[in-house]
Coordinates of C-alpha atoms in Angstrom, one line a residue:
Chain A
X149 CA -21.6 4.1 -7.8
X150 CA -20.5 3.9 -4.4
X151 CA -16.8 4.2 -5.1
X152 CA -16.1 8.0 -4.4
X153 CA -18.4 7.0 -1.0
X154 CA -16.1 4.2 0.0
X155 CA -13.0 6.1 -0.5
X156 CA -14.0 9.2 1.6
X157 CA -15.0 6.4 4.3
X158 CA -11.3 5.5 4.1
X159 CA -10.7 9.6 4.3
X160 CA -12.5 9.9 7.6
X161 CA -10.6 6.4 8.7
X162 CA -7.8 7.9 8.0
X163 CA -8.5 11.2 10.2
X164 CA -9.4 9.2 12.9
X165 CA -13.3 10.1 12.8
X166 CA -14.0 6.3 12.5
X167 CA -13.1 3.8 15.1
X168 CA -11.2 0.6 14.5
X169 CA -13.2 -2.0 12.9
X170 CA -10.7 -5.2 14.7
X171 CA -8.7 -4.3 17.9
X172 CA -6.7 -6.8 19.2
X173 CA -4.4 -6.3 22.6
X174 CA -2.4 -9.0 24.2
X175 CA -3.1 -12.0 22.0
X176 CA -1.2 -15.6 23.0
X177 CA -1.1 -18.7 21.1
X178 CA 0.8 -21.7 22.7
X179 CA 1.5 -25.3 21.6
X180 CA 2.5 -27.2 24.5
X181 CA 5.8 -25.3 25.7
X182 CA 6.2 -23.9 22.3
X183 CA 5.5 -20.5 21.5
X184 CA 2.6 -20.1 18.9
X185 CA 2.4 -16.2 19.1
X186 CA 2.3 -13.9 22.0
X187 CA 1.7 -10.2 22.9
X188 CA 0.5 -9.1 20.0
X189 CA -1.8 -5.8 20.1
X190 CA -2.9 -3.7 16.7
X191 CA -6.1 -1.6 15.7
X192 CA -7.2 -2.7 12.0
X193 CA -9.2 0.5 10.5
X194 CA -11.8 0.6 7.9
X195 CA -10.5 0.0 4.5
X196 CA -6.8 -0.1 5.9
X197 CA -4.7 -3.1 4.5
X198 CA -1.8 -4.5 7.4
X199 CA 0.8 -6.9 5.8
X200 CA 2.0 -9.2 8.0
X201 CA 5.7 -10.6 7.5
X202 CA 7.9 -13.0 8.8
X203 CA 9.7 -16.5 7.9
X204 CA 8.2 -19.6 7.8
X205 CA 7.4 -20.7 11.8
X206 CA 7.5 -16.8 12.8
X207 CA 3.7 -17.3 14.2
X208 CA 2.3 -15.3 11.4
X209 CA -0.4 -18.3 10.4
X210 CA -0.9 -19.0 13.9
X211 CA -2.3 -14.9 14.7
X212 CA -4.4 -15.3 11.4
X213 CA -5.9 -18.3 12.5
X214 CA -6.4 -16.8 15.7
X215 CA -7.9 -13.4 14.3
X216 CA -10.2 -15.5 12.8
X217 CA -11.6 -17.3 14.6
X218 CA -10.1 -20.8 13.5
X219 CA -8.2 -21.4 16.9
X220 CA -8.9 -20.2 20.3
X221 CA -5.8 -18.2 21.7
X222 CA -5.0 -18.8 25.1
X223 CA -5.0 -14.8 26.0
X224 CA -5.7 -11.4 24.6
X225 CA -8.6 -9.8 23.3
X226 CA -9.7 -9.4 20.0
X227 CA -13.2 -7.0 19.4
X228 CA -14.3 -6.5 16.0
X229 CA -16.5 -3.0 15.3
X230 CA -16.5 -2.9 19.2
X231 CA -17.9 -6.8 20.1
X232 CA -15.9 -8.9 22.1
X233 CA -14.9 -12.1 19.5
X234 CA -13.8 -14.0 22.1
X235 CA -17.1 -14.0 24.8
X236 CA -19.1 -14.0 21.5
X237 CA -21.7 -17.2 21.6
X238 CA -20.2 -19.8 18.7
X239 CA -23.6 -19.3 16.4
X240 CA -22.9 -15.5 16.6
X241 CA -19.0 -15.8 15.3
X242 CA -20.0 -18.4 12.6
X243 CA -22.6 -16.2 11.3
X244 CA -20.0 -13.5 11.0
X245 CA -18.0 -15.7 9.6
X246 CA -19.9 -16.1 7.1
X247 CA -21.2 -12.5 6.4
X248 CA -18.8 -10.0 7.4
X249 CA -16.0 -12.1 7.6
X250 CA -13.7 -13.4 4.4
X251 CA -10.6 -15.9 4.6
X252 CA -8.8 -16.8 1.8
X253 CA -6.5 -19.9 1.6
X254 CA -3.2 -20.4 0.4
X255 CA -4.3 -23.1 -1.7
X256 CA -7.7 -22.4 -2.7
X257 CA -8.5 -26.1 -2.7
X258 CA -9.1 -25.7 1.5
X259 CA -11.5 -22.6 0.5
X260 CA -13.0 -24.2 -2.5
X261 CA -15.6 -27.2 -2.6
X262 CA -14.3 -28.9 -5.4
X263 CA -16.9 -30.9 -5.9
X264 CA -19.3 -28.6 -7.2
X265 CA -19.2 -26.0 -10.0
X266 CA -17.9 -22.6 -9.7
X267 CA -21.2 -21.1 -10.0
X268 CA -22.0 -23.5 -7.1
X269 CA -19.1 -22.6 -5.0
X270 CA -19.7 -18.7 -5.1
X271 CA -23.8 -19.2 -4.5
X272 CA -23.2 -21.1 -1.9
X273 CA -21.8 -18.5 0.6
X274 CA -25.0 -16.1 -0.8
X275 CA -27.6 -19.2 -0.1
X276 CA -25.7 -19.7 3.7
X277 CA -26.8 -16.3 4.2
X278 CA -30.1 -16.5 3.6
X279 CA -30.6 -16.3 -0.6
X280 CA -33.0 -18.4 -2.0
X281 CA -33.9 -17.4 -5.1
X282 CA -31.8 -19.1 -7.8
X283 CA -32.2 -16.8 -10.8
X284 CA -30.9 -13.9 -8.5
X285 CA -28.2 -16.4 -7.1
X286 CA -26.9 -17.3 -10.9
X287 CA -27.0 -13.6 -11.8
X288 CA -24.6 -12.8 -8.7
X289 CA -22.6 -15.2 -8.9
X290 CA -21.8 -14.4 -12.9
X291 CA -21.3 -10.9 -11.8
X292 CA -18.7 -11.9 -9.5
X293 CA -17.3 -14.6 -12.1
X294 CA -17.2 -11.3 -13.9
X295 CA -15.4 -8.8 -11.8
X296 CA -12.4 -11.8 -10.6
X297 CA -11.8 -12.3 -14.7
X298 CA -13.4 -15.5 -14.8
X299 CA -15.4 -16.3 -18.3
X300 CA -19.1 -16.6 -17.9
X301 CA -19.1 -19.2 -20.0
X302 CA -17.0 -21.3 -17.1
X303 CA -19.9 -21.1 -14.6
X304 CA -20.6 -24.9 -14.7
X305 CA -17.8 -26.3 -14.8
X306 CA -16.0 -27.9 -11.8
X307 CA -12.9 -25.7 -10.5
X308 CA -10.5 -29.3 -10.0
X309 CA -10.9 -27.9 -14.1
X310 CA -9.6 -24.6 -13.4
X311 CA -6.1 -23.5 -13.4
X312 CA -4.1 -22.1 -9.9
X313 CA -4.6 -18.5 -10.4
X314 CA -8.4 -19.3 -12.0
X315 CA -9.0 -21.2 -8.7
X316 CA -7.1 -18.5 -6.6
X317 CA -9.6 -16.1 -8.3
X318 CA -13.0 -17.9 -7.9
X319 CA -12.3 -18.3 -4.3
X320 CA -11.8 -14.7 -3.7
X321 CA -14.9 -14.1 -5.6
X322 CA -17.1 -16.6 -3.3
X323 CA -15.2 -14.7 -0.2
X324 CA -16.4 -11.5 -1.6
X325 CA -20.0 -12.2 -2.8
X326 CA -21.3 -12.0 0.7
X327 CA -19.7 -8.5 0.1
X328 CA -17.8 -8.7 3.9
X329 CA -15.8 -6.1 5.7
X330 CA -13.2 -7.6 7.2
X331 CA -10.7 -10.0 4.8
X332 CA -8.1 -12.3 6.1
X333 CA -5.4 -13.9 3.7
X334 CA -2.9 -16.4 4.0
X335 CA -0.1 -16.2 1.2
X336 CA -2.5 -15.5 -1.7
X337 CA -0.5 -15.2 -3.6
X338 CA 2.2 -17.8 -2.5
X339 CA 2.2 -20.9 -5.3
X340 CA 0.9 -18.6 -8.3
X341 CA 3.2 -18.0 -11.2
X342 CA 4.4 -14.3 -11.5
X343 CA 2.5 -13.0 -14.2
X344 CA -0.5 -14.8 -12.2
X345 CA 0.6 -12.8 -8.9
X346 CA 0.5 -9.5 -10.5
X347 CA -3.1 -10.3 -12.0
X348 CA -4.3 -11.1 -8.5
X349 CA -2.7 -8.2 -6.9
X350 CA -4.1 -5.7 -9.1
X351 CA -7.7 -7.4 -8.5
X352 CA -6.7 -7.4 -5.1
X353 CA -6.1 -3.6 -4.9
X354 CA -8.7 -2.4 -6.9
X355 CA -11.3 -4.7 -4.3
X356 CA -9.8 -2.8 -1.5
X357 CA -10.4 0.7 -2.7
X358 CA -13.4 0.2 -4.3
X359 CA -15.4 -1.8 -1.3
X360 CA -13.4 -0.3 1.6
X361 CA -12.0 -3.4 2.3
X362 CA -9.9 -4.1 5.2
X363 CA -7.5 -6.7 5.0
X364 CA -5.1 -8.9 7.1
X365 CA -2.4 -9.9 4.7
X366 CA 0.5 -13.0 5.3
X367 CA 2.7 -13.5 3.3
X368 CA 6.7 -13.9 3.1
X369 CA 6.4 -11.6 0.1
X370 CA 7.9 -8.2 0.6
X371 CA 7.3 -7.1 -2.9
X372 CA 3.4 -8.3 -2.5
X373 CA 3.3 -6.4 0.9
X374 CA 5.0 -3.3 -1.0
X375 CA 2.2 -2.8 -3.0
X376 CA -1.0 -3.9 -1.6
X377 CA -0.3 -2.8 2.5
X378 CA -0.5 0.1 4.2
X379 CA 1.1 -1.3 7.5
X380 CA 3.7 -3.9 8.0
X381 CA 4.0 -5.5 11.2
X382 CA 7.3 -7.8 11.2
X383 CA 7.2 -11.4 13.2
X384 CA 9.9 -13.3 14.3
X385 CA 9.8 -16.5 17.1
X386 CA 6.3 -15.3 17.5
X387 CA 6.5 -11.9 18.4
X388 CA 5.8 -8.8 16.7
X389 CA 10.0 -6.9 16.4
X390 CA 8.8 -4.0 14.3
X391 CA 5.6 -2.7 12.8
X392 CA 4.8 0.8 10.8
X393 CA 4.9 2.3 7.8
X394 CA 5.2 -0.3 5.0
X395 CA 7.6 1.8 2.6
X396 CA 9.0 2.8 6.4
X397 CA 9.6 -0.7 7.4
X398 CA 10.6 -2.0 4.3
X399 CA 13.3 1.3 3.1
X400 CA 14.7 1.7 7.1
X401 CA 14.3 -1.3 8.6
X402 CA 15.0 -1.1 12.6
X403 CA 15.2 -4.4 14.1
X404 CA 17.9 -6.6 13.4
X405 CA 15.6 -9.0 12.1
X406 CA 14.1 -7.1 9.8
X407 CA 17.4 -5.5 8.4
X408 CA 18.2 -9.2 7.3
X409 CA 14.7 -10.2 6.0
X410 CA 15.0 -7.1 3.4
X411 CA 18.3 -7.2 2.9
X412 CA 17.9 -11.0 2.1
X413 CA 15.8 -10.0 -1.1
X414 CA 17.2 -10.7 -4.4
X415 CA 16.5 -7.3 -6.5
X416 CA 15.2 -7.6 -9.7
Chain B
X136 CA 4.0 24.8 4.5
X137 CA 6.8 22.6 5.0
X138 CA 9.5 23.0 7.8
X139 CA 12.3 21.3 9.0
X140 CA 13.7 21.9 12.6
X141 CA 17.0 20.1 13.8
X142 CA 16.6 17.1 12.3
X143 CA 18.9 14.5 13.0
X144 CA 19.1 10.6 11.3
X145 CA 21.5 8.3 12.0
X146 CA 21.3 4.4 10.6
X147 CA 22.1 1.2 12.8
X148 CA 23.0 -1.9 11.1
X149 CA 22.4 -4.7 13.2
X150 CA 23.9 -6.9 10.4
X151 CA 27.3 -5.2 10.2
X152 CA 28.2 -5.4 14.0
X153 CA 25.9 -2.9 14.5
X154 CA 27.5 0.0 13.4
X155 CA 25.8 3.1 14.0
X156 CA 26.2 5.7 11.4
X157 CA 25.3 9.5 11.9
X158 CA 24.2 10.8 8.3
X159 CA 22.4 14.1 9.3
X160 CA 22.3 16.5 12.2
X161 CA 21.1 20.0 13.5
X162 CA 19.2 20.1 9.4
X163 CA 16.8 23.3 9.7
X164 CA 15.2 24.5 6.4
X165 CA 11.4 25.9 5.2
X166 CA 9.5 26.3 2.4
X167 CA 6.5 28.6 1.9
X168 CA 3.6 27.9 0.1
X169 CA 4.7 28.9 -3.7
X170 CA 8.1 28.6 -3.0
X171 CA 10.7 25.8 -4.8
X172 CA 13.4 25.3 -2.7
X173 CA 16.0 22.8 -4.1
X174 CA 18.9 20.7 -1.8
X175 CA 22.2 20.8 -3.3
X176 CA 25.5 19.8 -2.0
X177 CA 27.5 16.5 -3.2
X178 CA 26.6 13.3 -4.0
X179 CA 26.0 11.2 0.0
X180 CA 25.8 14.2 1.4
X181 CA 22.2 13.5 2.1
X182 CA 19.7 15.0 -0.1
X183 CA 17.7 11.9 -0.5
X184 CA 18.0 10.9 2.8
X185 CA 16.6 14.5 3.8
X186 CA 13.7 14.1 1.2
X187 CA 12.9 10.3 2.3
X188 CA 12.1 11.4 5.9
X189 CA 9.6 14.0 4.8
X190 CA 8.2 11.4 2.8
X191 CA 8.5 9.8 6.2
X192 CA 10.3 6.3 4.7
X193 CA 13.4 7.1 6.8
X194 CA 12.5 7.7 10.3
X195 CA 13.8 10.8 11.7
X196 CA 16.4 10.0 15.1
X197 CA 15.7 13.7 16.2
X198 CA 13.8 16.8 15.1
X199 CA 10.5 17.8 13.6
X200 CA 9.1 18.0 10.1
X201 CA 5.8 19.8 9.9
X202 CA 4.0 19.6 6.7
X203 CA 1.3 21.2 7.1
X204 CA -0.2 20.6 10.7
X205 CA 1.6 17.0 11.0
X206 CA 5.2 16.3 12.0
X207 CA 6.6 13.4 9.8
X208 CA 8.7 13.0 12.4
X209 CA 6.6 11.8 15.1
X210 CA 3.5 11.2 13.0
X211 CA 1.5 8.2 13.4
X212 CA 1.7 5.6 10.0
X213 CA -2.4 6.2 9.6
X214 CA -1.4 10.1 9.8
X215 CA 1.0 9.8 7.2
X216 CA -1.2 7.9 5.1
X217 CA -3.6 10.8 5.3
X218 CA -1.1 13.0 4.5
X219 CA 0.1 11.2 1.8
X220 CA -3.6 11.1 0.2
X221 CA -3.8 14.6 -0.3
X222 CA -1.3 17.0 2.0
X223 CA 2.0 15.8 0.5
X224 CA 2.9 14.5 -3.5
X225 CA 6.7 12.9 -4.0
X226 CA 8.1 12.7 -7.7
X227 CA 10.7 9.3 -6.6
X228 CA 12.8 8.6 -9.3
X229 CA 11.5 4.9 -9.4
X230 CA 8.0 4.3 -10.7
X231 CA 6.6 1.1 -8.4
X232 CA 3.2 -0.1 -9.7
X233 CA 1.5 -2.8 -10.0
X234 CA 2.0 -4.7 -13.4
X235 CA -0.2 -5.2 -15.8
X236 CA -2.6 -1.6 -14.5
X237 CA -3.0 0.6 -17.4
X238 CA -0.6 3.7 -17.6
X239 CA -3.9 6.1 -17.6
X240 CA -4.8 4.3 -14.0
X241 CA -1.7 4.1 -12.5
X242 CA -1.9 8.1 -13.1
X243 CA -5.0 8.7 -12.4
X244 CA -4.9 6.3 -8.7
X245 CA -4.1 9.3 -6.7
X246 CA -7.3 10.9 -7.9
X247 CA -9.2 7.8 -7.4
X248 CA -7.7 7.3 -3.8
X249 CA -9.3 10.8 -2.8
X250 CA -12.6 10.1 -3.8
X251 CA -12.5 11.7 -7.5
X252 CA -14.9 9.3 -10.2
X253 CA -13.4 7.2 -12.5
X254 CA -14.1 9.1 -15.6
X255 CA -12.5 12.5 -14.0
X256 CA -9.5 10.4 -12.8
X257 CA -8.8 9.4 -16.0
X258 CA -9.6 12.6 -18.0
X259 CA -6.7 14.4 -15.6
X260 CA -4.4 11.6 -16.5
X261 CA -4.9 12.2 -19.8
X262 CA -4.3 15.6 -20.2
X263 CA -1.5 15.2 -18.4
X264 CA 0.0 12.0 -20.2
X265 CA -0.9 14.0 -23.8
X266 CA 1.1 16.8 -22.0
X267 CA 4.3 14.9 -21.6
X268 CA 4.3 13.6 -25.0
X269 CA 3.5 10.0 -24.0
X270 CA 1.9 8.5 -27.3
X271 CA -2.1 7.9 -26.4
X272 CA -1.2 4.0 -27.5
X273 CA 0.4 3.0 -24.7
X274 CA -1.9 4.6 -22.1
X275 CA -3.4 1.0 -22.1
X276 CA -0.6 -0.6 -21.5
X277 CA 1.3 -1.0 -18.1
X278 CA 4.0 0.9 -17.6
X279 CA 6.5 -2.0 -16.4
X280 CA 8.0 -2.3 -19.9
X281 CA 8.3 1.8 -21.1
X282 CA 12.0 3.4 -21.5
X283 CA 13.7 4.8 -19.0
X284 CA 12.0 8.6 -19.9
X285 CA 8.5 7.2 -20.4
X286 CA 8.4 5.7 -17.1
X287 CA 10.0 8.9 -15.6
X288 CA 7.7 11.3 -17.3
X289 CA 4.6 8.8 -16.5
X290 CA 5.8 9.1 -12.6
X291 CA 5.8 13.1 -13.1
X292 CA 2.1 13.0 -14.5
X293 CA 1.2 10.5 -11.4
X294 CA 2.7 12.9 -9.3
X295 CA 1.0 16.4 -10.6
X296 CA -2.4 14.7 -10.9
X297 CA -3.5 15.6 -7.8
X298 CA -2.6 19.6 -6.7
X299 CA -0.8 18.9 -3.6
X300 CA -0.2 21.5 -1.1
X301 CA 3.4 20.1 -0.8
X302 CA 5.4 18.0 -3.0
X303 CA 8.4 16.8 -3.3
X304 CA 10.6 16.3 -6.7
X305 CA 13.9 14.0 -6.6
X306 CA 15.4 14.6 -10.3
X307 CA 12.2 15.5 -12.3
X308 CA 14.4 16.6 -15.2
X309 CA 17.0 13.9 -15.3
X310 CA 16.9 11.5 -18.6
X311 CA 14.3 14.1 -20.3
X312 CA 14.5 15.4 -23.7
X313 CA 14.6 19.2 -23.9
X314 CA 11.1 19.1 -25.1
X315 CA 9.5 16.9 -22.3
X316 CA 11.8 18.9 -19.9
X317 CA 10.2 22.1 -21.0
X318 CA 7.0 20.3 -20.0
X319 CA 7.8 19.3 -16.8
X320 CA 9.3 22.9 -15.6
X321 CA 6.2 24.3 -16.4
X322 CA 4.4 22.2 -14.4
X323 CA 6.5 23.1 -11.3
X324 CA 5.7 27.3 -12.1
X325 CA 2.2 26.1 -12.4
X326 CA 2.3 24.2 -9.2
X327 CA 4.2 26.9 -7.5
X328 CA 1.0 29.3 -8.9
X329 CA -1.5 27.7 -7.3
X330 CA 0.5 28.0 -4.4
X331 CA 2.6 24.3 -3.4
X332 CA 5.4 24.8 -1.7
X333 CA 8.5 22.5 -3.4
X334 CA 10.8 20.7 -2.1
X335 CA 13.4 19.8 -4.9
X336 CA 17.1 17.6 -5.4
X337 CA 17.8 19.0 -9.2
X338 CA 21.4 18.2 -10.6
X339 CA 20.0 19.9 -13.9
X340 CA 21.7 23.2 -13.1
X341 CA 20.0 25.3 -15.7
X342 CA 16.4 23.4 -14.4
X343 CA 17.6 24.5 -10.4
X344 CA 18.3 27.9 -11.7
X345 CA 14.3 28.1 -13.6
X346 CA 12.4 26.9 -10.9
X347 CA 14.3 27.3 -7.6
X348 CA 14.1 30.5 -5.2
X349 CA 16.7 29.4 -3.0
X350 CA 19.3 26.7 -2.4
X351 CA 20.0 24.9 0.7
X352 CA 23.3 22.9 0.9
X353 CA 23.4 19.9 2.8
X354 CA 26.8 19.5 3.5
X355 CA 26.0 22.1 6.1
X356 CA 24.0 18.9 8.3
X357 CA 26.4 16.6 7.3
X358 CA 27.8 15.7 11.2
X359 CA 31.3 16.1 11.8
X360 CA 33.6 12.9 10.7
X361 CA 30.8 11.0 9.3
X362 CA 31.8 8.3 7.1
X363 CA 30.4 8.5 3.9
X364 CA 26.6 7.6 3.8
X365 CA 25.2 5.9 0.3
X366 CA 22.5 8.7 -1.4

């Protein structure tokens, strides 16, 4: 359908005949004294996929949160497909929040409404932007059940019923619904059995490709970052020490930091 | 197609008191279009390090790599990418996929990445999986858990399913079967028909000898006194 489309869209991204759908230059995040994040600058293109790495307290959680939209940085600029995020008028950003804009949680119980059933939670998103009617509603959302591997047959049930990687799945499929451009994830994989993780990824990757997708990945994961990024940028105390080429960053690693962060990795 | 001028790569590890360690310098070589040209020379001398930063996973310290119009070298990571997608193939000797995808997707992904429909994908992916002997029952299955040879000869068919202008093969022959290694040297000629130029580390001498024009030893960049470098 509109696959071979998308993927030439990434072709021109890739060429440089389409500008940056997220730039972001000088960004700062501080707690009191303590460094949140600062100076970080990137472009995020169309359908591109940056992996963003670092140990636990590096400030990775605190950019994301940042990018979107969740806390106010104290300097920087972020503009998404050319608008300023940050002068933006709070009913504008929520309303991209919820149309072209995707987050999905660590644990999908902060994404999820647990309270209601799955076919609930991934309408929901479709009725905030505007759908009404609720056979067309029901159809989408069992498409959606569908395409994340979730039985049609599941649709009313409540996900405190699911398991992990079920949950970790019906949240990316209310995230996605809306069918958004821009995709931020925090550890999404982080918490999911193995065979679970490789599931997920391999929905994750064929999501990317086949809607254009651009993502903001973090995770402490090399091997997730390996295979689903295109770009790694490396945090430490905050600060961006190295960014490139994933296989680059990960097979000749620069900075010091990142030397030990890979070579810390247990093969298997 | 591809050419290499005065390349130089050394590695610092931070980790090890920072020891800096010169693996390559003054490394010129080509490769026209149709041409295979293989890298020989001893084991650490650097003939995976050489291919890597074409690949453009090892940065270069000094020098440029044109492939094509862009130099590896100095090449930004998006223009890699693109280069990647459909200027430059690499035949690694590890296979890195994501489990649980289907053998005829994890060959037919670098069709799908350049726009090609599903069903074509897949219908290059067969023919060339059928080609390499592997058995049409496991083309469902991932990969992850094939033999050593299945997984090398599925990483061959990944890498020939798309007709790169340039490519690059680190041991396409090794733990093959005569039959399947048959196979695989045809599909270098072929490539070199259409006109890919082929960059090549073969220690399958009788292989080197088939499909090679030239040689180029690396000991020759090897910089003077340098400790011995891991392949």
């Amino acid at each position: 359908m509109t696959q071979p489309q998308k993927a030439t869209e990434f072709s021109q991204s890739i060429r440089g005949a389409v500008a940056p759908l997220l730039q972001v230059a000088g960004l700062a995040k501080s707690y009191g004294a303590r460094i949140g994040c600062t100076d970080v600058s990137f472009d995020l293109f169309p359908g591109e996929v940056l992996g963003i790495v670092g140990e636990s307290g590096s400030g990775k959680s605190t950019l994301l949160s940042c990018l979107a939209g969740h806390q106010r940085p104290d300097q920087g600029q972020i503009l998404y497909d050319g608008q300023d995020v940050l002068a933006m008028a709070e009913t504008e950003r929520r309303r991209l929040s919820r149309t072209d804009w995707a987050f999905v949680h660590q644990n999908p119980r902060d994404g999820l409404r647990m309270g209601v059933s799955a076919g609930a939670n991934v309408g929901e998103r479709l009725m905030a932007i505007g759908a009404r009617h609720y056979g067309d509603i029901r159809a989408q959302a069992t498409d959606w059940l569908g395409r994340v591997e979730i039985d049609a047959n599941r649709i009313d049930d409540r996900p405190a019923a699911f398991s992990g990687g079920m949950q970790q799945r019906l949240q990316i499929a209310r995230n996605l619904v809306t069918a958004p451009r821009l995709v931020f994830m925090d550890e999404p994989t982080g918490g999911l059995d193995v065979s679970v993780q490789a599931r997920l990824l391999d929905l994750m990757r064929g999501l990317v490709r086949d809607m254009g997708l651009s993502v903001v990945i973090v995770t402490h994961d090399l091997a997730v970052v390996r295979l689903l990024a295109h770009r790694l940028m490396v945090m430490k105390s905050g600060r961006v020490v190295e960014q490139g080429l994933t296989d680059q960053v990960l097979d000749d690693p620069q900075h010091a930091y990142t030397q030990l962060l890979v070579s810390s990795v247990l093969q298997v | 197609m591809i050419r290499i001028e005065n390349l130089s790569k050394s590695f610092t590890l931070h980790n090890q008191g920072a020891a800096l360690i010169p693996v390559m310098a003054g490394a010129s070589l080509h490769v026209a279009p149709g041409e295979c040209v293989g890298l020989v020379g001893q084991s650490g001398a650097g003939k995976s390090t050489l291919m890597r930063m074409v690949w453009g996973n090892y940065l270069a310290s000094a020098g440029r790599i044109m492939v094509g119009a862009t130099d590896v070298a100095s090449a930004t990571p998006r223009q890699i990418i693109a280069l990647r997608r459909d200027g430059l193939g690499y035949v690694s000797q590890f296979l890195r996929v994501v489990p649980r995808v289907p053998t005829l997707d994890v060959v037919a992904e670098p069709l799908r990445v350049c726009g090609v429909p599903q069903d074509k994908a897949r219908a290059q992916a067969a023919r060339l999986l059928a080609r390499l002997n592997i058995p049409e029952r496991l083309w469902p299955l991932s990969p992850t858990t094939f033999s050593g040879g299945e997984q090398q000869r599925v990483n061959i068919a990944r890498g020939f399913a798309y007709p790169y202008p340039a490519l690059l093969l680190d041991e396409p022959t090794a733990s093959l079967d005569a039959a399947n290694r048959a196979v695989v040297l045809d599909l270098i000629v072929e490539a070199k028909t259409r006109g890919a130029a082929i960059l090549g580390i073969f220690h399958d001498e009788a292989a080197r000898a088939q499909v090679c024009d030239r040689l180029v030893d690396v000991s020759a960049f090897t910089p003077k006194a340098a400790p011995e470098a891991a392949a």
